[in-house]
Each structure stands twice: as structure tokens, then as C-alpha cells.
Amino acid sequence: MARLALLSVSNKTGIVDLARRLVEEFEFDLISSGGTAQTLKDAGLPVTKVSDYTGSPEILGGRVKTLHPRIHGGILARRDIPQHLTDLENNQIRPIDLVVVNLYPFEETIAKPGVTLSDAIEQIDIGGPAMLRAASKNFAHLTVLCDPGQYEEYLQELRQNNGTASLDFRQKCALKGFSHTASYDQAIAAYLSQQCQNTYNLSGQQLQSLRYGENPHQPAAWYQTGTTPTGWAAATKLQGKELSYNNLVDLEAARQIIAEFTDTPASTVIKHTNPCGVALGSTLVEAYQKAFNADAISAFGGIVALNHPIDVATAEELTKTFLECVVAPGCEAAAQEILAAKSKLRILTLPDLTSGPKETVKAIAGGFLVQSADDKIADSGQWQVVTELQPTPEELAELLFAWKVCKHVKSNAIVITRDRTTLGVGAGQMNRVGSVKIALEQAGAKAQGAILASDGFFPFDDSVRTAASAGITAIVQPGGSLRDQDSIKAANELGLVMVFTGIRHFLH
């Protein structure tokens, strides 16, 4: 008797070709449900509908199709137990040798704007996960495939092993099946927890092991959340060495900064999650040059993010020094040829640099902390000018640029900019005065006529006076200190502009 394959997929990529190879090369019989059966029939392939095979119609609008003993008995039967084989014969059940299943697009559905809870519920697959779990459990006797990327590998496995799949291959596929259902259930649980607001579930599927974590003695791995690759899991690495733990952490910090600037060409250079340079330019290469030269010493070995595709001029500049990684929305073919001269440089393309996680999660002893992402869009129209001196339109634009950068610097954070370029960055100090001094020292004489951004309020007027003595002309800060008036008075006395945003951006 021919072997039997059950095909029931939401994502029909490659399913017709797989089915054709199964029938023509390996003489499988096919059973299939609903839309998959119609797709195969339209392609001229011999297929039996699940409802015809089971003798039970699809009911409840398709909610019940494959939940039937003739399906699950065929999947779960152990061929090495005589009683199982007797049960199959007595109930006219054929053993199933291949299960090809992928699931309703739940994650894609909930990602759509305006989706309702009812819409989401209808995209929770029941029969699919049941078949995946059953087939994965019984991998000793059959193969389960849940990803179109597995189809060709499976066919090659059959060709190389006289029409059978090895036990090692079947076990590997079973692991992927369980991982797939776990990620799928996690996406559902995470969505429903948002509705209930009293639980938070976190799980992921390992993409790859990393050489080590922050330090060589720390094992590490990279996990993807959800069943659909997003974010860095969806990035394309054009060249270079494997990404490290620290690379990925720095790349995410770079992505968050560059996401602030969507139109004007922008570049940032990151070291240890802090920007050593951020700049806008009339061209991408100008933005990169300004960002790199903002602190060329620190930029050596840095992570670069660009908000426009890499062109030839920018590629030529990128090859002039040692960098760890570069990420951009795309890369021109001619630019890629130039970058190939730096074969170890990791070049990644991530078309959507602006989409990030909606929450941040941090582990603590005995649990973890969850907060919504700090993704509030800066709006200078909502700011309050608290000094007698008003900012010019040019100053206001510069203050907005500095404020956007300051948001992504470790607190206590001070950023000094001019001409949409960072001149000095004071990051992660235990007191704000120390951050001010570091930023001003780094800016040096360029601080004359520059502006200063602070992620938190000034509790005293000392930082205002220090900034003024270095030549700073305008300050942007959240405000909210009990001694705000001291800072405002000092700014008025020294002829500075000061604006309050009403928003704090601590980054721990």
C-alpha cells in the first residue's frame, strides 16, 4: 500500500511542488483539508479531502475538520505495537507517514491596526497544533514538517535514504514542531495577557548559539520570539563574521537611535550601547562623516546605523576605518562590492529600522520587570519655554535633535550638539554635574554657541552656570525639580534659553 501524507497548511508556499514530488517520485497518497485540498486539486494533483477520508463533514464553519480518530489514530499509532496495528485495521485507519501542517496567521492578524478580540480568537488554530503535537510525539514512526523551508531538505532526505527519512532527521523535525506550537501558544498567551493585564508570558525559539555573552566565560544564545521572524531575526547579513552577543545589544541601541530620524539622512556610531556620534546631513555620507568625526577615537571599532540605504560614497567612507557592524535599510549593489573589501565587517540590512518591541523586559532575582517601551514621539510644540529669552526656529530644531539623542544615552545623560551633530556626550555618571563636565570637556571650544540636553531635571543651578561658562546658549530638560526656579533664574541672568519638555527619559 502506498504511503499516506496529510497536508493541511495556512501558508501554501511550496506546497504544490512538495505534493507533486511526493506523488510522482515517492508514490504517496495525499489527504488534505479545506483550502489546501482545493489548491492541490487545482494543480491537477490526486488528493482526498479529509472529510471524505473520515466520513465526517467539516462543521462549525471549519472549526472542526481534522479532529477525528481516523486522523489522529493514523498519526499516533506506533508501528512496533501489535495492538496499535490491530486497532488501525479494525477501524479502517491508514497509518500516516508524513504530516505537513502550518498554523493560522495569528500573529499577522493581531499586528493589523484595529483588530478586535473576536478577530484574533478566530485565528487561534486548534486542529493544526493538535496534529503538530501528535506527529512530533510520534517522530519514531513518521515525519512532521511545519515550515516551507523544510520541504526541499525532506525530499533530499528521501532521495538519499531509499525513500525514507532517518530517525535523526525525524527527531529534528519533531523539535521544530514542538518549538513552533510553543511559540504560537506564547503569542496567543501574550496577546490575551494584554487583555487581562495580570499575566505576562515570555518564550522564544533559539536561532543560534553565540560564541559567548558579554564576556568569554558566559554562555549565550539568541532567541526569536513568535513564529514569524521580526526585527533582527528578519535582518539579512550581507557579509562578515557571525554576530556576537555584544554586537546584537549594540545594534539594538543603534536601531533605537536611528529610528528617531526617518526623513533627513542620519547616522549614529555606537560603543557599549551609548552613542559616541549622531548626526544629520544633506547626504548619507555627510551624516556618517559628521557622526564619525564627532568622536573619532571612540568610533574606532564601533557599530554604525544609517537610516537610508548604503550608497557608493558612504561605502567608501565605511571602509576607511575599523568598524564592527553596519546596519541600514538596504545596500546598493555597487556599494556592496566596495564593502566586500572589508570581508570581516558585518553588514546587515533591516528594511524596517523603526519597528521595535512594545515592552522592555529585565530579569531580576526571582522574576522579571516589564515596562512599556519609551517610544513617545518628541513634540517640541508641547514644550514650555521658561526663560525670558525665546528660542529661534533654528535653536528649537537643534534642541529637538539633541533631545532625541539624549533619550538614548545612559542616565545621567547630557548631550551637547550644534549643526545637528553631537559634540559631547556625558553618559552613565552617578551625578548630573559629572555628566555635564564630561560632555563639555569632550566638546571643548566647539561648545561655544552650542546647545545642551539633559535627560533629567537639574536639582540645582550649578550645571546651568557651568554650561553657560563654556558657551552653551540653550538648554532642554524635563523640568520638575522643586528648585526649577533656581535654574530658570540662572538662565535668565546668564542670557540662556531654557525649555522644559515635561517628559523624563532615564535609561538604566
Short mmCIF file of C-alpha atoms in Angstrom, two decimals:
data_model
loop_
_atom_site.label_atom_id
_atom_site.label_comp_id
_atom_site.label_asym_id
_atom_site.label_seq_id
_atom_site.Cartn_x
_atom_site.Cartn_y
_atom_site.Cartn_z
CA MET A 1 0.00 0.00 0.00
CA ALA A 2 1.23 3.49 -0.81
CA ARG A 3 2.35 5.69 1.99
CA LEU A 4 -0.03 8.40 3.18
CA ALA A 5 0.74 12.11 3.58
CA LEU A 6 -1.53 14.58 5.33
CA LEU A 7 -1.16 18.16 4.07
CA SER A 8 -3.04 20.99 5.80
CA VAL A 9 -1.38 24.39 5.60
CA SER A 10 -2.31 28.03 6.03
CA ASN A 11 0.89 29.24 4.32
CA LYS A 12 0.75 27.46 0.96
CA THR A 13 4.23 28.46 -0.17
CA GLY A 14 5.85 25.49 -1.90
CA ILE A 15 3.03 23.06 -1.06
CA VAL A 16 2.11 22.24 -4.66
CA ASP A 17 5.68 21.40 -5.61
CA LEU A 18 6.14 19.29 -2.48
CA ALA A 19 2.91 17.41 -3.14
CA ARG A 20 3.87 16.79 -6.77
CA ARG A 21 7.25 15.36 -5.75
CA LEU A 22 5.61 13.16 -3.12
CA VAL A 23 3.21 11.71 -5.68
CA GLU A 24 5.49 11.42 -8.71
CA GLU A 25 8.79 10.45 -7.08
CA PHE A 26 7.73 8.56 -3.99
CA GLU A 27 4.17 7.35 -4.76
CA PHE A 28 2.47 8.91 -1.73
CA ASP A 29 -1.30 9.16 -1.45
CA LEU A 30 -2.47 12.59 -0.32
CA ILE A 31 -5.21 13.65 2.07
CA SER A 32 -5.86 17.28 2.73
CA SER A 33 -8.33 19.68 4.31
CA GLY A 34 -10.26 22.70 3.08
CA GLY A 35 -8.29 25.24 1.10
CA THR A 36 -5.19 23.09 0.83
CA ALA A 37 -7.19 20.30 -0.84
CA GLN A 38 -8.59 22.79 -3.34
CA THR A 39 -5.13 24.18 -4.09
CA LEU A 40 -3.78 20.71 -4.81
CA LYS A 41 -6.84 19.78 -6.89
CA ASP A 42 -6.48 22.98 -8.95
CA ALA A 43 -2.87 21.95 -9.64
CA GLY A 44 -4.10 18.65 -11.09
CA LEU A 45 -2.88 16.50 -8.21
CA PRO A 46 -4.80 13.49 -6.88
CA VAL A 47 -5.99 14.34 -3.37
CA THR A 48 -8.65 13.05 -0.99
CA LYS A 49 -10.40 15.61 1.18
CA VAL A 50 -10.15 14.91 4.90
CA SER A 51 -13.95 14.99 5.18
CA ASP A 52 -14.21 12.25 2.53
CA TYR A 53 -11.49 10.19 4.23
CA THR A 54 -13.04 10.44 7.71
CA GLY A 55 -16.65 10.28 6.55
CA SER A 56 -17.34 13.34 8.72
CA PRO A 57 -18.05 16.76 7.20
CA GLU A 58 -16.25 19.91 8.27
CA ILE A 59 -18.52 21.57 10.84
CA LEU A 60 -18.81 24.78 12.83
CA GLY A 61 -17.62 26.88 9.91
CA GLY A 62 -14.39 24.92 9.65
CA ARG A 63 -13.57 24.93 13.36
CA VAL A 64 -13.69 21.12 13.32
CA LYS A 65 -12.02 19.40 10.35
CA THR A 66 -9.14 17.15 11.39
CA LEU A 67 -10.12 16.32 14.98
CA HIS A 68 -11.11 12.75 14.18
CA PRO A 69 -9.86 9.25 15.20
CA ARG A 70 -9.04 8.34 11.59
CA ILE A 71 -6.64 11.29 11.52
CA HIS A 72 -5.13 11.16 14.98
CA GLY A 73 -5.12 7.38 15.10
CA GLY A 74 -3.11 7.34 11.87
CA ILE A 75 -0.68 9.87 13.30
CA LEU A 76 -0.24 8.45 16.81
CA ALA A 77 -0.15 4.72 16.08
CA ARG A 78 3.11 3.00 16.99
CA ARG A 79 4.08 0.54 14.30
CA ASP A 80 6.04 -1.58 16.81
CA ILE A 81 2.99 -2.39 18.99
CA PRO A 82 0.74 -5.12 17.52
CA GLN A 83 -2.35 -3.88 19.36
CA HIS A 84 -1.94 -0.44 17.74
CA LEU A 85 -1.83 -2.07 14.29
CA THR A 86 -4.88 -4.17 15.14
CA ASP A 87 -6.77 -1.05 16.23
CA LEU A 88 -5.91 0.63 12.94
CA GLU A 89 -7.16 -2.37 10.95
CA ASN A 90 -10.37 -2.74 12.95
CA ASN A 91 -11.20 0.94 12.48
CA GLN A 92 -10.13 1.15 8.83
CA ILE A 93 -7.41 3.68 9.66
CA ARG A 94 -4.34 4.06 7.47
CA PRO A 95 -1.05 4.91 9.19
CA ILE A 96 0.12 8.39 8.22
CA ASP A 97 3.80 8.66 7.26
CA LEU A 98 4.07 12.42 6.73
CA VAL A 99 2.25 15.35 8.34
CA VAL A 100 2.71 18.79 6.76
CA VAL A 101 0.99 21.47 8.81
CA ASN A 102 1.43 25.17 9.49
CA LEU A 103 -0.90 27.33 11.51
CA TYR A 104 -3.43 30.11 11.13
CA PRO A 105 -1.74 33.53 10.90
CA PHE A 106 -2.48 34.65 14.46
CA GLU A 107 0.49 37.00 14.81
CA GLU A 108 -0.13 38.60 11.43
CA THR A 109 -3.76 39.17 12.41
CA ILE A 110 -3.09 40.87 15.74
CA ALA A 111 -0.45 43.08 14.11
CA LYS A 112 -3.11 44.71 11.92
CA PRO A 113 -4.47 48.05 13.11
CA GLY A 114 -7.95 47.93 14.57
CA VAL A 115 -8.05 44.16 15.04
CA THR A 116 -10.73 43.10 17.52
CA LEU A 117 -10.57 40.38 20.16
CA SER A 118 -13.14 38.45 18.13
CA ASP A 119 -10.94 38.67 15.01
CA ALA A 120 -7.96 37.40 16.99
CA ILE A 121 -9.90 34.50 18.54
CA GLU A 122 -10.93 33.19 15.13
CA GLN A 123 -7.26 32.99 14.13
CA ILE A 124 -6.40 30.65 17.01
CA ASP A 125 -5.70 27.32 15.33
CA ILE A 126 -6.88 24.18 17.16
CA GLY A 127 -6.61 21.28 14.74
CA GLY A 128 -3.22 22.36 13.42
CA PRO A 129 -1.39 22.40 16.79
CA ALA A 130 -3.09 19.13 17.73
CA MET A 131 -1.73 17.43 14.59
CA LEU A 132 1.70 19.01 15.02
CA ARG A 133 1.99 17.86 18.61
CA ALA A 134 0.72 14.37 17.83
CA ALA A 135 3.08 13.95 14.88
CA SER A 136 6.03 15.40 16.82
CA LYS A 137 5.33 13.00 19.70
CA ASN A 138 5.36 10.02 17.31
CA PHE A 139 8.50 11.03 15.38
CA ALA A 140 9.82 7.46 15.79
CA HIS A 141 7.32 6.41 13.12
CA LEU A 142 6.63 9.44 10.89
CA THR A 143 7.88 12.84 9.82
CA VAL A 144 6.35 16.23 10.60
CA LEU A 145 7.05 19.42 8.64
CA CYS A 146 5.80 22.84 9.77
CA ASP A 147 7.93 25.23 7.68
CA PRO A 148 8.13 25.51 3.86
CA GLY A 149 11.89 25.85 4.33
CA GLN A 150 11.95 22.17 5.35
CA TYR A 151 10.35 20.79 2.18
CA GLU A 152 13.41 20.51 -0.02
CA GLU A 153 15.51 19.14 2.85
CA TYR A 154 12.90 16.43 3.41
CA LEU A 155 12.85 15.48 -0.28
CA GLN A 156 16.64 15.25 -0.31
CA GLU A 157 16.45 13.08 2.79
CA LEU A 158 14.13 10.67 0.96
CA ARG A 159 16.34 10.64 -2.13
CA GLN A 160 19.45 9.85 -0.13
CA ASN A 161 17.88 7.15 2.07
CA ASN A 162 15.92 4.97 -0.34
CA GLY A 163 12.68 6.83 0.17
CA THR A 164 12.76 7.05 3.97
CA ALA A 165 13.69 9.79 6.41
CA SER A 166 16.32 8.98 9.02
CA LEU A 167 15.44 8.92 12.71
CA ASP A 168 17.79 11.84 13.38
CA PHE A 169 16.01 13.92 10.74
CA ARG A 170 12.57 13.00 12.11
CA GLN A 171 13.62 13.93 15.65
CA LYS A 172 14.98 17.27 14.46
CA CYS A 173 11.67 17.95 12.71
CA ALA A 174 9.76 16.97 15.87
CA LEU A 175 11.75 19.51 17.88
CA LYS A 176 10.87 22.19 15.35
CA GLY A 177 7.23 21.15 15.56
CA PHE A 178 7.11 21.49 19.35
CA SER A 179 9.02 24.79 19.16
CA HIS A 180 6.54 26.05 16.60
CA THR A 181 3.48 25.22 18.71
CA ALA A 182 5.18 26.64 21.83
CA SER A 183 5.87 29.94 20.06
CA TYR A 184 2.36 30.00 18.66
CA ASP A 185 0.79 29.43 22.08
CA GLN A 186 3.13 32.04 23.55
CA ALA A 187 1.91 34.63 21.03
CA ILE A 188 -1.69 33.85 21.98
CA ALA A 189 -0.94 33.94 25.71
CA ALA A 190 0.92 37.25 25.35
CA TYR A 191 -1.97 38.78 23.43
CA LEU A 192 -4.61 37.59 25.89
CA SER A 193 -2.47 38.69 28.85
CA GLN A 194 -2.59 42.20 27.41
CA GLN A 195 -6.37 41.95 27.50
CA CYS A 196 -6.36 40.65 31.10
CA GLN A 197 -3.35 42.70 32.29
CA ASN A 198 -2.40 40.30 35.06
CA THR A 199 0.00 37.83 33.44
CA TYR A 200 2.99 38.11 31.16
CA ASN A 201 4.40 35.19 29.20
CA LEU A 202 7.82 35.10 27.60
CA SER A 203 9.27 32.36 25.41
CA GLY A 204 11.38 32.08 22.32
CA GLN A 205 12.87 29.71 19.80
CA GLN A 206 16.65 29.53 19.65
CA LEU A 207 18.01 30.95 16.42
CA GLN A 208 21.64 30.19 17.15
CA SER A 209 24.21 29.70 19.85
CA LEU A 210 26.57 32.61 20.32
CA ARG A 211 30.29 32.26 20.95
CA TYR A 212 29.74 33.76 24.40
CA GLY A 213 27.86 36.52 26.17
CA GLU A 214 29.19 39.83 27.43
CA ASN A 215 32.38 38.01 28.47
CA PRO A 216 34.05 34.78 27.29
CA HIS A 217 33.09 32.86 30.44
CA GLN A 218 29.35 33.49 29.88
CA PRO A 219 27.48 31.04 27.57
CA ALA A 220 24.84 32.78 25.44
CA ALA A 221 22.24 32.13 22.75
CA TRP A 222 19.97 34.21 20.52
CA TYR A 223 16.22 33.52 20.63
CA GLN A 224 13.40 34.62 18.36
CA THR A 225 10.03 35.47 19.87
CA GLY A 226 6.94 34.47 17.97
CA THR A 227 6.62 32.20 14.95
CA THR A 228 7.23 34.92 12.35
CA PRO A 229 10.75 36.39 12.18
CA THR A 230 10.71 40.11 13.02
CA GLY A 231 13.33 42.67 14.00
CA TRP A 232 16.87 41.35 13.97
CA ALA A 233 15.67 37.83 13.24
CA ALA A 234 14.37 39.21 9.91
CA ALA A 235 17.58 41.10 9.08
CA THR A 236 19.81 39.99 6.21
CA LYS A 237 23.55 39.68 6.85
CA LEU A 238 25.28 40.51 3.58
CA GLN A 239 28.79 39.72 4.78
CA GLY A 240 31.10 39.45 7.76
CA LYS A 241 31.66 37.30 10.81
CA GLU A 242 28.89 35.85 12.94
CA LEU A 243 27.13 38.33 15.20
CA SER A 244 28.11 38.28 18.86
CA TYR A 245 26.00 38.92 21.95
CA ASN A 246 27.52 42.40 22.35
CA ASN A 247 27.05 43.12 18.63
CA LEU A 248 23.33 42.44 18.92
CA VAL A 249 22.94 44.54 22.05
CA ASP A 250 24.75 47.45 20.41
CA LEU A 251 22.85 47.02 17.15
CA GLU A 252 19.56 47.33 19.02
CA ALA A 253 20.79 50.52 20.73
CA ALA A 254 21.81 51.88 17.32
CA ARG A 255 18.45 50.94 15.81
CA GLN A 256 16.57 52.76 18.55
CA ILE A 257 18.51 55.98 17.95
CA ILE A 258 18.31 55.91 14.16
CA ALA A 259 14.56 55.21 14.36
CA GLU A 260 14.17 58.77 15.71
CA PHE A 261 15.17 60.15 12.30
CA THR A 262 13.12 58.93 9.36
CA ASP A 263 13.49 61.55 6.63
CA THR A 264 16.74 63.52 6.69
CA PRO A 265 19.84 61.32 6.17
CA ALA A 266 21.11 60.31 9.62
CA SER A 267 23.89 58.24 11.10
CA THR A 268 24.92 57.09 14.55
CA VAL A 269 28.03 55.37 15.84
CA ILE A 270 27.57 53.26 18.98
CA LYS A 271 30.03 51.97 21.56
CA HIS A 272 28.79 49.95 24.54
CA THR A 273 25.15 50.98 23.81
CA ASN A 274 25.95 54.71 24.06
CA PRO A 275 26.26 56.97 21.01
CA CYS A 276 29.70 58.44 20.51
CA GLY A 277 28.37 60.28 17.49
CA VAL A 278 24.98 61.13 15.97
CA ALA A 279 24.45 63.49 13.04
CA LEU A 280 22.12 64.55 10.27
CA GLY A 281 23.38 65.56 6.84
CA SER A 282 22.24 66.66 3.40
CA THR A 283 23.53 63.30 2.15
CA LEU A 284 24.09 59.96 3.85
CA VAL A 285 27.85 60.16 3.51
CA GLU A 286 27.85 63.61 5.10
CA ALA A 287 25.76 62.36 8.01
CA TYR A 288 28.15 59.43 8.53
CA GLN A 289 31.27 61.59 8.33
CA LYS A 290 29.84 64.05 10.86
CA ALA A 291 28.80 61.27 13.24
CA PHE A 292 32.17 59.51 12.98
CA ASN A 293 34.20 62.69 13.42
CA ALA A 294 32.14 63.73 16.44
CA ASP A 295 34.36 61.36 18.44
CA ALA A 296 36.67 59.54 16.03
CA ILE A 297 38.68 57.94 18.84
CA SER A 298 35.63 56.27 20.36
CA ALA A 299 34.16 55.46 16.94
CA PHE A 300 37.02 53.07 16.18
CA GLY A 301 35.54 49.57 16.37
CA GLY A 302 32.02 50.96 16.68
CA ILE A 303 28.57 49.96 15.45
CA VAL A 304 27.12 52.18 12.71
CA ALA A 305 23.43 52.61 11.89
CA LEU A 306 22.21 54.54 8.84
CA ASN A 307 18.62 55.46 8.06
CA HIS A 308 18.99 55.33 4.26
CA PRO A 309 20.35 52.55 2.01
CA ILE A 310 24.14 52.48 1.75
CA ASP A 311 25.34 54.19 -1.43
CA VAL A 312 28.78 54.11 -3.07
CA ALA A 313 30.10 57.28 -1.41
CA THR A 314 29.10 56.08 2.06
CA ALA A 315 30.51 52.60 1.42
CA GLU A 316 33.87 54.11 0.53
CA GLU A 317 33.92 56.02 3.81
CA LEU A 318 32.90 52.98 5.82
CA THR A 319 35.93 51.05 4.55
CA LYS A 320 38.42 53.67 5.76
CA THR A 321 38.48 52.52 9.38
CA PHE A 322 37.80 49.52 11.59
CA LEU A 323 34.12 49.00 12.41
CA GLU A 324 32.32 46.01 13.92
CA CYS A 325 28.91 46.25 12.25
CA VAL A 326 26.92 48.45 9.90
CA VAL A 327 23.14 48.31 9.57
CA ALA A 328 20.97 50.17 7.07
CA PRO A 329 17.57 49.69 5.39
CA GLY A 330 19.33 48.49 2.25
CA CYS A 331 22.60 48.48 0.31
CA GLU A 332 23.20 49.32 -3.35
CA ALA A 333 24.88 46.55 -5.36
CA ALA A 334 27.86 48.74 -6.22
CA ALA A 335 28.23 49.73 -2.55
CA GLN A 336 28.19 46.07 -1.54
CA GLU A 337 31.08 45.36 -3.90
CA ILE A 338 33.12 48.12 -2.22
CA LEU A 339 32.30 46.87 1.27
CA ALA A 340 33.39 43.35 0.31
CA ALA A 341 36.98 44.57 0.62
CA LYS A 342 36.35 44.53 4.39
CA SER A 343 35.31 40.89 4.47
CA LYS A 344 35.12 40.66 8.27
CA LEU A 345 32.91 43.74 8.60
CA ARG A 346 29.36 42.66 9.38
CA ILE A 347 26.92 44.38 7.01
CA LEU A 348 23.23 43.95 7.77
CA THR A 349 20.13 45.20 6.03
CA LEU A 350 16.93 45.68 8.01
CA PRO A 351 14.28 47.39 5.87
CA ASP A 352 12.19 48.46 8.85
CA LEU A 353 14.50 50.09 11.38
CA THR A 354 11.67 51.90 13.11
CA SER A 355 9.65 48.94 14.46
CA GLY A 356 10.78 47.79 17.88
CA PRO A 357 9.39 45.97 20.91
CA LYS A 358 6.39 47.46 22.67
CA GLU A 359 7.76 46.42 26.07
CA THR A 360 11.14 46.02 27.68
CA VAL A 361 11.87 43.09 29.98
CA LYS A 362 14.63 42.92 32.57
CA ALA A 363 15.44 39.90 34.71
CA ILE A 364 15.80 40.27 38.47
CA ALA A 365 16.25 37.64 41.16
CA GLY A 366 13.04 35.63 41.40
CA GLY A 367 11.31 37.21 38.43
CA PHE A 368 11.43 39.98 35.88
CA LEU A 369 10.26 43.53 35.30
CA VAL A 370 8.16 44.63 32.34
CA GLN A 371 7.56 48.18 31.19
CA SER A 372 6.15 49.77 28.07
CA ALA A 373 8.80 50.95 25.63
CA ASP A 374 9.95 54.58 25.86
CA ASP A 375 8.60 55.32 22.39
CA LYS A 376 6.78 58.59 22.98
CA ILE A 377 7.38 60.84 19.99
CA ALA A 378 9.09 64.10 20.86
CA ASP A 379 6.91 67.13 20.05
CA SER A 380 8.59 70.49 20.53
CA GLY A 381 5.18 72.13 20.08
CA GLN A 382 4.25 70.81 23.53
CA TRP A 383 7.36 72.18 25.24
CA GLN A 384 7.34 75.14 27.64
CA VAL A 385 9.82 77.97 27.22
CA VAL A 386 10.56 79.00 30.82
CA THR A 387 13.11 81.77 30.24
CA GLU A 388 12.72 85.37 29.15
CA LEU A 389 14.79 84.65 26.05
CA GLN A 390 12.84 82.73 23.41
CA PRO A 391 14.45 80.13 21.10
CA THR A 392 14.77 80.92 17.42
CA PRO A 393 13.32 78.36 14.98
CA GLU A 394 16.88 77.15 14.32
CA GLU A 395 17.58 76.75 18.04
CA LEU A 396 14.31 74.91 18.55
CA ALA A 397 15.18 72.45 15.77
CA GLU A 398 18.61 71.89 17.33
CA LEU A 399 17.07 71.42 20.77
CA LEU A 400 14.74 68.78 19.32
CA PHE A 401 17.67 66.93 17.73
CA ALA A 402 19.63 66.94 20.98
CA TRP A 403 16.59 65.81 22.97
CA LYS A 404 16.03 62.85 20.65
CA VAL A 405 19.65 61.75 21.07
CA CYS A 406 19.70 62.30 24.83
CA LYS A 407 16.81 59.87 25.23
CA HIS A 408 19.14 57.03 24.16
CA VAL A 409 22.14 57.84 26.36
CA LYS A 410 22.58 56.04 29.68
CA SER A 411 21.43 58.19 32.60
CA ASN A 412 22.57 60.54 33.95
CA ALA A 413 22.74 61.78 30.36
CA ILE A 414 23.99 65.07 28.94
CA VAL A 415 24.28 65.73 25.20
CA ILE A 416 25.80 68.79 23.54
CA THR A 417 25.07 69.45 19.86
CA ARG A 418 25.39 72.01 17.11
CA ASP A 419 24.58 71.80 13.39
CA ARG A 420 22.64 68.56 14.10
CA THR A 421 25.81 66.85 15.27
CA THR A 422 26.79 65.65 18.72
CA LEU A 423 29.82 67.43 20.13
CA GLY A 424 29.94 65.95 23.61
CA VAL A 425 28.19 63.09 25.41
CA GLY A 426 28.21 62.57 29.15
CA ALA A 427 26.76 59.14 29.90
CA GLY A 428 26.03 56.97 32.90
CA GLN A 429 27.54 59.13 35.62
CA MET A 430 26.43 58.91 39.22
CA ASN A 431 25.66 62.65 39.33
CA ARG A 432 24.48 65.04 36.68
CA VAL A 433 27.24 67.56 37.33
CA GLY A 434 29.78 64.90 36.38
CA SER A 435 27.96 64.19 33.11
CA VAL A 436 27.87 67.91 32.30
CA LYS A 437 31.61 68.24 32.86
CA ILE A 438 32.41 65.19 30.71
CA ALA A 439 30.22 66.39 27.84
CA LEU A 440 31.65 69.91 27.94
CA GLU A 441 35.21 68.65 28.15
CA GLN A 442 34.62 66.48 25.11
CA ALA A 443 33.03 69.38 23.18
CA GLY A 444 35.85 71.75 24.10
CA ALA A 445 35.87 75.04 22.21
CA LYS A 446 33.04 73.78 19.98
CA ALA A 447 30.66 74.26 22.92
CA GLN A 448 30.62 77.98 22.09
CA GLY A 449 27.15 78.62 20.66
CA ALA A 450 26.03 75.01 21.14
CA ILE A 451 23.01 73.68 23.00
CA LEU A 452 22.71 71.17 25.84
CA ALA A 453 20.13 68.45 26.54
CA SER A 454 19.64 66.70 29.87
CA ASP A 455 17.53 63.55 30.31
CA GLY A 456 16.52 64.61 33.84
CA PHE A 457 15.92 67.87 35.66
CA PHE A 458 18.64 69.98 37.27
CA PRO A 459 18.21 69.88 41.06
CA PHE A 460 20.48 72.93 41.42
CA ASP A 461 21.63 75.79 39.24
CA ASP A 462 25.31 74.70 39.20
CA SER A 463 25.04 72.78 35.91
CA VAL A 464 23.34 75.75 34.23
CA ARG A 465 26.17 78.03 35.29
CA THR A 466 28.82 75.53 34.21
CA ALA A 467 27.16 75.20 30.81
CA ALA A 468 26.93 78.96 30.33
CA SER A 469 30.57 79.47 31.22
CA ALA A 470 31.51 77.01 28.43
CA GLY A 471 29.46 78.95 25.85
CA ILE A 472 26.19 76.97 25.79
CA THR A 473 23.32 79.16 24.61
CA ALA A 474 20.24 76.97 25.10
CA ILE A 475 19.19 74.07 27.32
CA VAL A 476 16.43 71.49 27.02
CA GLN A 477 15.46 69.45 30.09
CA PRO A 478 12.32 67.84 31.55
CA GLY A 479 11.81 70.26 34.43
CA GLY A 480 10.01 69.13 37.54
CA SER A 481 12.55 69.89 40.26
CA LEU A 482 11.46 71.63 43.45
CA ARG A 483 14.27 74.08 42.65
CA ASP A 484 13.40 74.69 38.99
CA GLN A 485 13.22 78.41 39.70
CA ASP A 486 16.90 78.44 40.69
CA SER A 487 17.84 77.06 37.26
CA ILE A 488 15.44 79.39 35.46
CA LYS A 489 16.79 82.40 37.37
CA ALA A 490 20.37 81.45 36.50
CA ALA A 491 19.47 81.01 32.83
CA ASN A 492 17.81 84.43 32.72
CA GLU A 493 20.74 86.01 34.49
CA LEU A 494 23.22 84.45 32.03
CA GLY A 495 21.16 85.04 28.88
CA LEU A 496 20.33 81.41 28.10
CA VAL A 497 17.26 79.86 26.53
CA MET A 498 15.72 77.08 28.59
CA VAL A 499 12.81 74.85 27.62
CA PHE A 500 11.00 72.21 29.67
CA THR A 501 9.70 69.11 27.90
CA GLY A 502 7.64 67.73 30.77
CA ILE A 503 8.96 64.27 29.84
CA ARG A 504 11.86 62.44 31.50
CA HIS A 505 13.98 59.90 29.61
CA PHE A 506 16.04 57.95 32.12
CA LEU A 507 17.78 54.92 30.60
CA HIS A 508 19.17 52.43 33.11
#
